[in-house]
Amino acid sequence: MKKLLIGIIVIVAVVAMAKTVPDKKAHKKAMMEAVKEYVDEEATERMGDNVLTDLGKGIVTKTIEVALNSKLEVDNYLVCNTTHVKMDGETQILSLGILGHVFTFDKQMLRDALEASAKEKAEKKSEKKAAKEAAKEARKMEKQLKKEQKKREKEARKEEKRKKKEAREKEKNIEKGLKKLKKKLTD
């Protein structure tokens, strides 16, 4: 009888835990509250409390929210779930949801994530710039090659004209020579 009672309690507990697992929206809300708290603290500490600081805090918060919307993934484990993002090829767990509550990352992890995000953005910008430069250089080389090709074609046409002219002049000289020879033979 005790085993049956324990089994029923375990089943009821598992079902209750499964029903109270927070959804992705709850995870994002908890993370954004933690982000806002962190950004407010850091911005006030570094720049003081003014209109520019408020504007910067808003931009940073919105940027992080956009990143979370696009990169945040949820792993469900029946009685709990976790959220994570992939950064630099590694999976970073950001929060744990259990019994209707979401436990989020600490400040150092947030600092690391922000630095990694900034680094990734800078690398993408650098790659984009390098690709743009390479494309520009390729267009420049292609233009130069076309210019050289046109120059060679023009020179080839000139050479062909020169050879035709020389051939006509030789023909004329041969004809003149033949006329002179005929004239000598007839004289």
Coordinates of C-alpha atoms in Angstrom, one line a residue:
M1 CA 0.0 0.0 0.0
K2 CA 2.9 2.4 0.8
K3 CA 4.5 1.7 -2.6
L4 CA 1.2 2.5 -4.4
L5 CA 0.8 5.7 -2.4
I6 CA 4.4 6.8 -3.1
G7 CA 3.8 5.9 -6.8
I8 CA 0.7 8.0 -6.9
I9 CA 2.4 10.9 -5.2
V10 CA 5.3 10.8 -7.7
I11 CA 3.0 10.6 -10.6
V12 CA 0.9 13.6 -9.3
A13 CA 4.2 15.5 -8.7
V14 CA 5.5 14.8 -12.2
V15 CA 2.2 15.8 -13.8
A16 CA 2.0 19.0 -11.6
M17 CA 5.6 19.9 -12.5
A18 CA 4.9 19.2 -16.2
K19 CA 1.9 21.5 -16.2
T20 CA 3.8 24.3 -14.5
V21 CA 6.9 24.3 -16.9
P22 CA 7.3 27.9 -18.1
D23 CA 7.0 28.6 -21.9
K24 CA 9.5 30.4 -24.1
K25 CA 7.7 33.7 -23.5
A26 CA 8.2 33.4 -19.8
H27 CA 11.9 32.7 -20.3
K28 CA 12.3 35.8 -22.5
K29 CA 10.4 38.0 -20.1
A30 CA 12.6 36.9 -17.2
M31 CA 15.8 37.3 -19.2
M32 CA 14.7 40.8 -20.4
E33 CA 14.1 41.8 -16.8
A34 CA 17.6 40.6 -15.9
V35 CA 19.0 42.3 -18.9
K36 CA 17.2 45.6 -18.1
E37 CA 18.5 45.5 -14.5
Y38 CA 22.0 44.8 -15.6
V39 CA 22.0 47.5 -18.3
D40 CA 20.5 50.0 -15.9
E41 CA 23.2 49.3 -13.3
E42 CA 26.1 49.3 -15.8
A43 CA 25.0 52.4 -17.6
T44 CA 24.4 54.4 -14.5
E45 CA 27.7 53.3 -13.0
R46 CA 29.7 54.1 -16.2
M47 CA 27.9 57.2 -17.5
G48 CA 25.7 58.6 -14.8
D49 CA 22.0 59.2 -15.0
N50 CA 21.0 61.4 -17.9
V51 CA 19.0 61.4 -21.2
L52 CA 21.9 60.0 -23.2
T53 CA 22.3 57.2 -20.8
D54 CA 18.5 56.4 -21.1
L55 CA 18.8 56.4 -24.8
G56 CA 21.8 54.1 -24.8
K57 CA 20.1 51.7 -22.3
G58 CA 17.0 51.6 -24.6
I59 CA 19.2 50.7 -27.6
V60 CA 21.2 48.0 -25.8
T61 CA 18.0 46.5 -24.4
K62 CA 16.3 46.4 -27.8
T63 CA 19.3 44.9 -29.4
I64 CA 19.5 42.1 -26.9
E65 CA 15.7 41.5 -27.2
V66 CA 16.1 41.2 -31.0
A67 CA 19.0 38.8 -30.5
L68 CA 17.0 36.7 -28.1
N69 CA 14.0 36.6 -30.4
S70 CA 16.1 35.2 -33.2
K71 CA 18.6 32.9 -31.4
L72 CA 16.9 31.7 -28.3
E73 CA 16.0 28.0 -28.3
V74 CA 14.1 26.0 -25.7
D75 CA 14.8 22.4 -24.6
N76 CA 11.9 20.7 -22.8
Y77 CA 12.6 17.9 -20.3
L78 CA 9.0 17.2 -19.2
V79 CA 9.3 18.5 -15.6
C80 CA 11.6 21.5 -16.5
N81 CA 13.1 23.3 -19.5
T82 CA 16.1 25.3 -20.4
T83 CA 16.9 28.0 -22.9
H84 CA 20.1 28.4 -24.8
V85 CA 21.9 30.2 -27.6
K86 CA 24.8 29.2 -29.7
M87 CA 27.8 31.5 -29.6
D88 CA 31.2 30.8 -31.1
G89 CA 30.2 27.3 -31.8
E90 CA 29.3 26.7 -28.1
T91 CA 25.9 26.3 -26.6
Q92 CA 25.3 28.7 -23.7
I93 CA 22.5 27.8 -21.3
L94 CA 20.7 31.1 -20.3
S95 CA 17.9 30.0 -18.1
L96 CA 16.2 27.1 -16.3
G97 CA 12.4 26.9 -16.0
I98 CA 10.8 24.7 -13.3
L99 CA 7.6 24.9 -11.2
G100 CA 6.4 28.1 -13.0
H101 CA 9.6 30.0 -12.2
V102 CA 12.5 31.0 -14.5
F103 CA 16.0 31.1 -13.1
T104 CA 18.3 33.3 -15.3
F105 CA 22.0 33.8 -15.8
D106 CA 24.2 35.9 -13.6
K107 CA 25.8 39.2 -14.5
Q108 CA 29.2 37.8 -15.5
M109 CA 27.6 35.4 -17.9
L110 CA 25.6 38.4 -19.4
R111 CA 28.8 40.4 -19.7
D112 CA 30.5 37.5 -21.5
A113 CA 27.5 37.1 -23.8
L114 CA 27.4 40.8 -24.7
E115 CA 31.1 40.8 -25.4
A116 CA 30.8 37.7 -27.5
S117 CA 27.8 39.2 -29.4
A118 CA 29.8 42.4 -30.0
K119 CA 32.8 40.4 -31.2
E120 CA 30.6 38.3 -33.5
K121 CA 29.1 41.5 -34.9
A122 CA 32.5 43.1 -35.4
E123 CA 33.8 39.9 -37.2
K124 CA 30.7 39.9 -39.5
K125 CA 31.3 43.5 -40.3
S126 CA 34.9 42.9 -41.0
E127 CA 34.1 39.9 -43.2
K128 CA 31.5 41.9 -45.0
K129 CA 34.0 44.7 -45.6
A130 CA 36.6 42.2 -46.8
A131 CA 34.1 40.6 -49.2
K132 CA 33.2 44.0 -50.5
E133 CA 36.8 44.9 -51.0
A134 CA 37.5 41.6 -52.8
A135 CA 34.5 42.2 -55.1
K136 CA 35.6 45.7 -55.8
E137 CA 39.1 44.4 -56.6
A138 CA 37.6 41.6 -58.8
R139 CA 35.6 44.2 -60.7
K140 CA 38.7 46.4 -61.1
M141 CA 40.7 43.4 -62.4
E142 CA 37.9 42.4 -64.8
K143 CA 37.7 46.0 -66.1
Q144 CA 41.5 46.0 -66.6
L145 CA 41.4 42.7 -68.4
K146 CA 38.6 43.9 -70.7
K147 CA 40.6 47.0 -71.4
E148 CA 43.7 45.0 -72.2
Q149 CA 41.6 42.6 -74.4
K150 CA 40.2 45.5 -76.4
K151 CA 43.7 47.0 -76.8
R152 CA 45.0 43.6 -78.1
E153 CA 42.0 43.3 -80.5
K154 CA 42.6 46.8 -81.7
E155 CA 46.3 46.1 -82.2
A156 CA 45.4 42.9 -84.0
R157 CA 43.1 44.8 -86.4
K158 CA 45.8 47.4 -87.0
E159 CA 48.3 44.6 -87.7
E160 CA 45.8 42.9 -90.1
K161 CA 45.3 46.2 -91.9
R162 CA 49.0 46.8 -92.1
K163 CA 49.6 43.3 -93.6
K164 CA 46.8 43.8 -96.1
K165 CA 48.2 47.1 -97.1
E166 CA 51.7 45.5 -97.5
A167 CA 50.2 42.7 -99.5
R168 CA 48.5 45.2 -101.8
E169 CA 51.7 47.2 -102.2
K170 CA 53.6 44.0 -103.0
E171 CA 50.9 43.1 -105.6
K172 CA 51.2 46.6 -107.1
N173 CA 55.0 46.3 -107.1
I174 CA 54.8 42.9 -108.7
E175 CA 52.3 44.2 -111.3
K176 CA 54.6 47.2 -112.0
G177 CA 57.5 44.8 -112.3
L178 CA 55.6 42.6 -114.7
K179 CA 54.5 45.6 -116.8
K180 CA 58.2 46.7 -116.9
L181 CA 59.3 43.2 -117.9
K182 CA 56.6 43.0 -120.6
K183 CA 57.6 46.4 -121.9
K184 CA 61.2 45.3 -122.1
L185 CA 60.3 42.0 -123.7
T186 CA 58.2 43.8 -126.3
D187 CA 60.9 46.4 -127.0

